[in-house]
Amino acid sequence: QVQLVESGGGLVQAGGSLRLSCAASGGTFSAFYMGWFRQAPGYEREFVATISRYGSDKFYSDSVQGRFIVSRDNAKNTVFLQMNSLEPEDTAIYYCAARQITTSKFPYDYDSWGQGTQVTVTS
């Protein structure tokens, strides 16, 4: 399994931006499809975005489409989530995850998870 560490979370006002990073180690990064998920208190973990192994395919949830951008730098073993026009409803712990074979929107398909980074958006 690959080890994942997220960073970049914080407190931001509505309308602001944050850029999350997820650094991977212990595996061949380009072999993994990467996903971003989030979990708010009292809610189940939900899909945010996913990116294919070389970044050619990207998928987003309807709630973040047009505001968030997922990217990756395989030379740096890192995947990013650029979050723009943030809303209070985006407040959650954000997790990155890795899997092989293909991309997926379902948390249970992913084998490796980071510890998460808190994002709080104030109104």
CSV table of N, CA and C in Angstrom, one decimal:
chain,number,residue,atom,x,y,z
A,1,GLN,N,0.8,-1.2,0.0
A,1,GLN,CA,0.0,0.0,0.0
A,1,GLN,C,0.9,1.2,0.0
A,2,VAL,N,0.3,2.3,-0.5
A,2,VAL,CA,1.0,3.6,-0.5
A,2,VAL,C,0.6,4.4,0.7
A,3,GLN,N,1.5,5.2,1.2
A,3,GLN,CA,1.2,6.0,2.4
A,3,GLN,C,0.9,7.4,1.9
A,4,LEU,N,-0.1,8.0,2.4
A,4,LEU,CA,-0.6,9.3,2.0
A,4,LEU,C,-0.7,10.3,3.1
A,5,VAL,N,-0.2,11.5,2.9
A,5,VAL,CA,-0.3,12.6,3.9
A,5,VAL,C,-0.9,13.9,3.3
A,6,GLU,N,-2.0,14.3,3.8
A,6,GLU,CA,-2.6,15.5,3.3
A,6,GLU,C,-2.1,16.7,4.0
A,7,SER,N,-2.2,17.9,3.4
A,7,SER,CA,-1.8,19.1,4.0
A,7,SER,C,-2.6,20.3,3.3
A,8,GLY,N,-2.6,21.4,3.9
A,8,GLY,CA,-3.1,22.6,3.2
A,8,GLY,C,-4.5,23.0,3.7
A,9,GLY,N,-5.1,22.3,4.6
A,9,GLY,CA,-6.4,22.7,5.1
A,9,GLY,C,-6.2,23.9,6.0
A,10,GLY,N,-7.4,24.5,6.4
A,10,GLY,CA,-7.4,25.6,7.3
A,10,GLY,C,-8.7,26.3,7.4
A,11,LEU,N,-8.7,27.5,7.9
A,11,LEU,CA,-9.9,28.3,8.1
A,11,LEU,C,-9.9,29.4,7.0
A,12,VAL,N,-11.0,29.5,6.3
A,12,VAL,CA,-11.2,30.5,5.2
A,12,VAL,C,-12.6,31.1,5.2
A,13,GLN,N,-12.7,32.3,4.7
A,13,GLN,CA,-14.0,32.9,4.6
A,13,GLN,C,-14.7,32.4,3.3
A,14,ALA,N,-16.0,32.4,3.3
A,14,ALA,CA,-16.7,32.1,2.1
A,14,ALA,C,-16.3,32.9,0.9
A,15,GLY,N,-16.1,32.3,-0.2
A,15,GLY,CA,-15.6,32.9,-1.4
A,15,GLY,C,-14.1,32.8,-1.6
A,16,GLY,N,-13.5,32.4,-0.6
A,16,GLY,CA,-12.0,32.2,-0.6
A,16,GLY,C,-11.6,30.9,-1.3
A,17,SER,N,-10.3,30.7,-1.2
A,17,SER,CA,-9.7,29.6,-1.9
A,17,SER,C,-8.7,28.9,-0.9
A,18,LEU,N,-8.5,27.6,-1.2
A,18,LEU,CA,-7.5,26.8,-0.5
A,18,LEU,C,-6.9,25.8,-1.5
A,19,ARG,N,-5.7,25.4,-1.3
A,19,ARG,CA,-5.1,24.3,-2.1
A,19,ARG,C,-4.6,23.2,-1.2
A,20,LEU,N,-5.2,22.1,-1.4
A,20,LEU,CA,-4.8,20.9,-0.6
A,20,LEU,C,-3.8,20.1,-1.4
A,21,SER,N,-2.9,19.5,-0.6
A,21,SER,CA,-1.9,18.6,-1.2
A,21,SER,C,-1.9,17.3,-0.6
A,22,CYS,N,-1.6,16.3,-1.3
A,22,CYS,CA,-1.5,14.9,-0.7
A,22,CYS,C,-0.2,14.3,-1.3
A,23,ALA,N,0.7,14.1,-0.4
A,23,ALA,CA,2.0,13.5,-0.7
A,23,ALA,C,2.0,12.0,-0.5
A,24,ALA,N,2.5,11.3,-1.5
A,24,ALA,CA,2.5,9.8,-1.5
A,24,ALA,C,3.9,9.3,-1.3
A,25,SER,N,4.0,8.2,-0.6
A,25,SER,CA,5.3,7.5,-0.5
A,25,SER,C,5.0,6.0,-0.4
A,26,GLY,N,6.1,5.2,-0.7
A,26,GLY,CA,6.0,3.8,-0.6
A,26,GLY,C,5.4,3.0,-1.7
A,27,GLY,N,5.3,3.7,-2.9
A,27,GLY,CA,4.8,3.0,-4.0
A,27,GLY,C,5.1,3.8,-5.3
A,28,THR,N,4.8,3.2,-6.4
A,28,THR,CA,5.0,3.9,-7.7
A,28,THR,C,3.7,4.8,-7.9
A,29,PHE,N,3.9,6.1,-7.7
A,29,PHE,CA,2.7,7.0,-7.6
A,29,PHE,C,1.9,6.9,-8.9
A,30,SER,N,2.6,6.8,-10.1
A,30,SER,CA,1.9,6.9,-11.3
A,30,SER,C,1.0,5.6,-11.6
A,31,ALA,N,1.2,4.6,-10.7
A,31,ALA,CA,0.4,3.4,-10.8
A,31,ALA,C,-1.0,3.5,-10.2
A,32,PHE,N,-1.2,4.6,-9.5
A,32,PHE,CA,-2.4,4.8,-8.7
A,32,PHE,C,-3.3,5.9,-9.3
A,33,TYR,N,-4.6,5.5,-9.3
A,33,TYR,CA,-5.7,6.5,-9.5
A,33,TYR,C,-5.9,7.1,-8.1
A,34,MET,N,-6.1,8.4,-8.1
A,34,MET,CA,-6.2,9.2,-6.9
A,34,MET,C,-7.6,9.8,-6.7
A,35,GLY,N,-8.1,9.8,-5.5
A,35,GLY,CA,-9.4,10.4,-5.2
A,35,GLY,C,-9.3,11.3,-4.1
A,36,TRP,N,-10.2,12.3,-4.1
A,36,TRP,CA,-10.4,13.2,-2.9
A,36,TRP,C,-11.8,13.0,-2.4
A,37,PHE,N,-12.0,12.8,-1.1
A,37,PHE,CA,-13.2,12.7,-0.5
A,37,PHE,C,-13.3,13.6,0.7
A,38,ARG,N,-14.5,13.8,1.2
A,38,ARG,CA,-14.7,14.7,2.4
A,38,ARG,C,-15.7,14.1,3.3
A,39,GLN,N,-15.6,14.4,4.6
A,39,GLN,CA,-16.6,14.0,5.5
A,39,GLN,C,-16.9,15.1,6.5
A,40,ALA,N,-18.1,15.5,6.6
A,40,ALA,CA,-18.6,16.5,7.6
A,40,ALA,C,-19.1,15.8,8.8
A,41,PRO,N,-19.2,16.4,9.9
A,41,PRO,CA,-19.7,15.8,11.1
A,41,PRO,C,-21.1,15.3,10.9
A,42,GLY,N,-21.4,14.0,11.3
A,42,GLY,CA,-22.7,13.5,11.1
A,42,GLY,C,-23.1,13.0,9.7
A,43,TYR,N,-22.2,13.1,8.8
A,43,TYR,CA,-22.4,12.7,7.5
A,43,TYR,C,-21.5,11.6,7.0
A,44,GLU,N,-21.8,10.9,6.0
A,44,GLU,CA,-20.9,9.8,5.5
A,44,GLU,C,-19.9,10.5,4.6
A,45,ARG,N,-18.8,9.7,4.4
A,45,ARG,CA,-17.8,10.2,3.6
A,45,ARG,C,-18.3,10.3,2.1
A,46,GLU,N,-18.0,11.4,1.4
A,46,GLU,CA,-18.5,11.6,0.1
A,46,GLU,C,-17.4,11.9,-0.9
A,47,PHE,N,-17.7,11.6,-2.1
A,47,PHE,CA,-16.8,11.8,-3.2
A,47,PHE,C,-16.7,13.3,-3.6
A,48,VAL,N,-15.5,13.7,-3.9
A,48,VAL,CA,-15.2,15.1,-4.3
A,48,VAL,C,-14.7,15.1,-5.7
A,49,ALA,N,-13.6,14.4,-5.9
A,49,ALA,CA,-12.9,14.4,-7.2
A,49,ALA,C,-12.0,13.2,-7.4
A,50,THR,N,-11.7,12.8,-8.6
A,50,THR,CA,-10.8,11.8,-8.9
A,50,THR,C,-10.0,12.1,-10.1
A,51,ILE,N,-8.8,11.5,-10.2
A,51,ILE,CA,-7.9,11.8,-11.3
A,51,ILE,C,-7.3,10.5,-11.7
A,52,SER,N,-7.1,10.3,-13.0
A,52,SER,CA,-6.5,9.1,-13.5
A,52,SER,C,-5.0,9.2,-13.3
A,53,ARG,N,-4.3,8.1,-13.7
A,53,ARG,CA,-2.9,7.9,-13.3
A,53,ARG,C,-2.0,9.0,-13.9
A,54,TYR,N,-2.3,9.5,-15.1
A,54,TYR,CA,-1.4,10.5,-15.7
A,54,TYR,C,-2.2,11.8,-15.8
A,55,GLY,N,-3.3,11.9,-15.2
A,55,GLY,CA,-4.1,13.2,-15.2
A,55,GLY,C,-4.9,13.5,-16.4
A,56,SER,N,-5.1,12.5,-17.3
A,56,SER,CA,-5.9,12.8,-18.5
A,56,SER,C,-7.4,12.8,-18.2
A,57,ASP,N,-7.8,12.1,-17.2
A,57,ASP,CA,-9.2,12.0,-16.9
A,57,ASP,C,-9.5,12.5,-15.5
A,58,LYS,N,-10.4,13.4,-15.4
A,58,LYS,CA,-10.8,14.0,-14.1
A,58,LYS,C,-12.3,14.0,-13.9
A,59,PHE,N,-12.8,13.6,-12.8
A,59,PHE,CA,-14.2,13.6,-12.5
A,59,PHE,C,-14.5,14.4,-11.2
A,60,TYR,N,-15.6,15.0,-11.1
A,60,TYR,CA,-16.0,15.8,-10.0
A,60,TYR,C,-17.4,15.5,-9.5
A,61,SER,N,-17.7,15.7,-8.3
A,61,SER,CA,-19.0,15.7,-7.8
A,61,SER,C,-19.8,16.9,-8.3
A,62,ASP,N,-21.1,16.8,-8.4
A,62,ASP,CA,-21.9,18.0,-8.9
A,62,ASP,C,-21.7,19.2,-8.0
A,63,SER,N,-21.5,18.9,-6.7
A,63,SER,CA,-21.4,20.0,-5.7
A,63,SER,C,-20.2,20.9,-5.8
A,64,VAL,N,-19.1,20.3,-6.5
A,64,VAL,CA,-17.9,21.0,-6.6
A,64,VAL,C,-17.5,21.3,-8.0
A,65,GLN,N,-18.2,20.8,-9.0
A,65,GLN,CA,-17.9,21.0,-10.4
A,65,GLN,C,-17.9,22.5,-10.7
A,66,GLY,N,-16.8,22.9,-11.3
A,66,GLY,CA,-16.7,24.3,-11.7
A,66,GLY,C,-16.0,25.2,-10.6
A,67,ARG,N,-15.8,24.6,-9.4
A,67,ARG,CA,-15.2,25.4,-8.4
A,67,ARG,C,-13.9,24.7,-7.9
A,68,PHE,N,-13.8,23.4,-8.0
A,68,PHE,CA,-12.6,22.7,-7.6
A,68,PHE,C,-11.9,22.1,-8.8
A,69,ILE,N,-10.6,22.0,-8.7
A,69,ILE,CA,-9.7,21.5,-9.7
A,69,ILE,C,-8.8,20.5,-9.1
A,70,VAL,N,-8.8,19.2,-9.6
A,70,VAL,CA,-7.9,18.2,-9.2
A,70,VAL,C,-6.7,18.1,-10.2
A,71,SER,N,-5.5,17.9,-9.7
A,71,SER,CA,-4.3,17.8,-10.5
A,71,SER,C,-3.3,16.9,-9.8
A,72,ARG,N,-2.3,16.5,-10.5
A,72,ARG,CA,-1.2,15.7,-9.9
A,72,ARG,C,0.1,16.0,-10.6
A,73,ASP,N,1.1,15.8,-9.8
A,73,ASP,CA,2.5,15.9,-10.3
A,73,ASP,C,3.2,14.6,-10.0
A,74,ASN,N,3.3,13.7,-10.9
A,74,ASN,CA,3.9,12.4,-10.7
A,74,ASN,C,5.4,12.5,-10.3
A,75,ALA,N,6.0,13.5,-10.8
A,75,ALA,CA,7.5,13.6,-10.5
A,75,ALA,C,7.7,13.9,-9.0
A,76,LYS,N,6.6,14.5,-8.4
A,76,LYS,CA,6.7,14.9,-7.0
A,76,LYS,C,5.8,14.0,-6.1
A,77,ASN,N,5.2,13.0,-6.7
A,77,ASN,CA,4.4,12.1,-6.0
A,77,ASN,C,3.3,12.8,-5.2
A,78,THR,N,2.7,13.7,-5.8
A,78,THR,CA,1.7,14.6,-5.1
A,78,THR,C,0.5,14.8,-6.0
A,79,VAL,N,-0.7,14.8,-5.3
A,79,VAL,CA,-1.9,15.2,-5.9
A,79,VAL,C,-2.5,16.4,-5.2
A,80,PHE,N,-3.1,17.3,-6.0
A,80,PHE,CA,-3.6,18.5,-5.4
A,80,PHE,C,-5.1,18.7,-5.6
A,81,LEU,N,-5.7,19.5,-4.8
A,81,LEU,CA,-7.1,19.9,-4.9
A,81,LEU,C,-7.2,21.4,-4.7
A,82,GLN,N,-7.3,22.1,-5.8
A,82,GLN,CA,-7.5,23.6,-5.7
A,82,GLN,C,-9.0,23.8,-5.5
A,83,MET,N,-9.3,24.5,-4.4
A,83,MET,CA,-10.7,24.8,-4.1
A,83,MET,C,-10.9,26.2,-4.1
A,84,ASN,N,-11.8,26.7,-5.0
A,84,ASN,CA,-12.2,28.1,-5.2
A,84,ASN,C,-13.6,28.3,-4.9
A,85,SER,N,-13.9,29.6,-4.7
A,85,SER,CA,-15.3,29.9,-4.3
A,85,SER,C,-15.9,29.1,-3.2
A,86,LEU,N,-15.1,28.9,-2.2
A,86,LEU,CA,-15.6,28.0,-1.1
A,86,LEU,C,-16.8,28.5,-0.4
A,87,GLU,N,-17.6,27.6,0.0
A,87,GLU,CA,-18.9,27.8,0.7
A,87,GLU,C,-18.9,27.1,2.0
A,88,PRO,N,-19.7,27.6,3.0
A,88,PRO,CA,-19.7,27.0,4.3
A,88,PRO,C,-20.0,25.5,4.2
A,89,GLU,N,-20.8,25.1,3.2
A,89,GLU,CA,-21.2,23.7,3.0
A,89,GLU,C,-20.0,22.8,2.6
A,90,ASP,N,-18.9,23.5,2.3
A,90,ASP,CA,-17.6,22.7,2.0
A,90,ASP,C,-16.8,22.3,3.2
A,91,THR,N,-17.3,22.8,4.4
A,91,THR,CA,-16.6,22.5,5.6
A,91,THR,C,-16.6,21.0,5.9
A,92,ALA,N,-15.5,20.4,6.1
A,92,ALA,CA,-15.3,19.0,6.3
A,92,ALA,C,-13.9,18.6,6.5
A,93,ILE,N,-13.6,17.4,6.8
A,93,ILE,CA,-12.3,16.8,6.8
A,93,ILE,C,-12.1,16.3,5.3
A,94,TYR,N,-11.0,16.6,4.7
A,94,TYR,CA,-10.8,16.2,3.3
A,94,TYR,C,-9.7,15.1,3.4
A,95,TYR,N,-10.0,14.0,2.6
A,95,TYR,CA,-9.1,12.9,2.6
A,95,TYR,C,-8.7,12.6,1.1
A,96,CYS,N,-7.4,12.2,1.0
A,96,CYS,CA,-7.1,11.7,-0.3
A,96,CYS,C,-6.9,10.2,-0.2
A,97,ALA,N,-7.1,9.5,-1.3
A,97,ALA,CA,-7.1,8.1,-1.3
A,97,ALA,C,-6.5,7.6,-2.6
A,98,ALA,N,-6.0,6.3,-2.6
A,98,ALA,CA,-5.4,5.8,-3.8
A,98,ALA,C,-5.9,4.4,-4.1
A,99,ARG,N,-6.0,4.1,-5.3
A,99,ARG,CA,-6.4,2.7,-5.7
A,99,ARG,C,-5.8,2.4,-7.1
A,100,GLN,N,-5.6,1.1,-7.4
A,100,GLN,CA,-5.2,0.7,-8.7
A,100,GLN,C,-6.3,0.2,-9.6
A,101,ILE,N,-6.1,-0.1,-10.7
A,101,ILE,CA,-7.1,-0.7,-11.7
A,101,ILE,C,-7.8,0.3,-12.4
A,102,THR,N,-8.6,1.2,-11.7
A,102,THR,CA,-9.3,2.2,-12.4
A,102,THR,C,-9.8,3.3,-11.5
A,103,THR,N,-10.4,4.3,-11.9
A,103,THR,CA,-10.9,5.3,-11.1
A,103,THR,C,-12.3,4.9,-10.5
A,104,SER,N,-12.6,5.6,-9.4
A,104,SER,CA,-13.9,5.2,-8.8
A,104,SER,C,-14.4,6.4,-7.9
A,105,LYS,N,-15.7,6.5,-7.8
A,105,LYS,CA,-16.3,7.5,-6.9
A,105,LYS,C,-16.7,7.0,-5.6
A,106,PHE,N,-16.4,5.7,-5.3
A,106,PHE,CA,-16.9,5.1,-4.1
A,106,PHE,C,-15.7,4.9,-3.1
A,107,PRO,N,-15.9,5.3,-1.9
A,107,PRO,CA,-14.8,5.2,-0.9
A,107,PRO,C,-14.4,3.8,-0.7
A,108,TYR,N,-15.3,2.8,-0.7
A,108,TYR,CA,-14.9,1.5,-0.4
A,108,TYR,C,-14.1,0.8,-1.5
A,109,ASP,N,-13.9,1.5,-2.6
A,109,ASP,CA,-13.0,1.0,-3.7
A,109,ASP,C,-11.6,1.3,-3.4
A,110,TYR,N,-11.3,2.2,-2.5
A,110,TYR,CA,-9.9,2.7,-2.3
A,110,TYR,C,-9.2,1.9,-1.2
A,111,ASP,N,-7.9,1.6,-1.5
A,111,ASP,CA,-7.1,0.8,-0.6
A,111,ASP,C,-6.3,1.6,0.4
A,112,SER,N,-5.9,2.8,0.1
A,112,SER,CA,-5.0,3.6,0.9
A,112,SER,C,-5.7,4.9,1.2
A,113,TRP,N,-5.5,5.4,2.4
A,113,TRP,CA,-6.1,6.7,2.8
A,113,TRP,C,-5.1,7.5,3.6
A,114,GLY,N,-5.2,8.8,3.5
A,114,GLY,CA,-4.5,9.7,4.3
A,114,GLY,C,-5.2,9.9,5.6
A,115,GLN,N,-4.7,10.7,6.5
A,115,GLN,CA,-5.3,11.0,7.8
A,115,GLN,C,-6.3,12.1,7.8
A,116,GLY,N,-6.3,12.8,6.7
A,116,GLY,CA,-7.3,13.9,6.5
A,116,GLY,C,-6.7,15.3,6.9
A,117,THR,N,-7.3,16.3,6.3
A,117,THR,CA,-7.0,17.7,6.7
A,117,THR,C,-8.3,18.5,6.8
A,118,GLN,N,-8.4,19.3,7.9
A,118,GLN,CA,-9.6,20.0,8.1
A,118,GLN,C,-9.7,21.2,7.3
A,119,VAL,N,-10.9,21.4,6.7
A,119,VAL,CA,-11.2,22.6,6.0
A,119,VAL,C,-12.5,23.2,6.6
A,120,THR,N,-12.4,24.5,7.0
A,120,THR,CA,-13.5,25.2,7.7
A,120,THR,C,-13.7,26.5,6.9
A,121,VAL,N,-15.0,26.6,6.4
A,121,VAL,CA,-15.3,27.8,5.7
A,121,VAL,C,-16.4,28.6,6.5
A,122,THR,N,-16.1,29.8,6.8
A,122,THR,CA,-17.0,30.7,7.6
A,122,THR,C,-17.8,31.6,6.7
A,123,SER,N,-19.0,31.9,7.1
A,123,SER,CA,-19.8,32.8,6.3
A,123,SER,C,-19.6,34.2,6.7
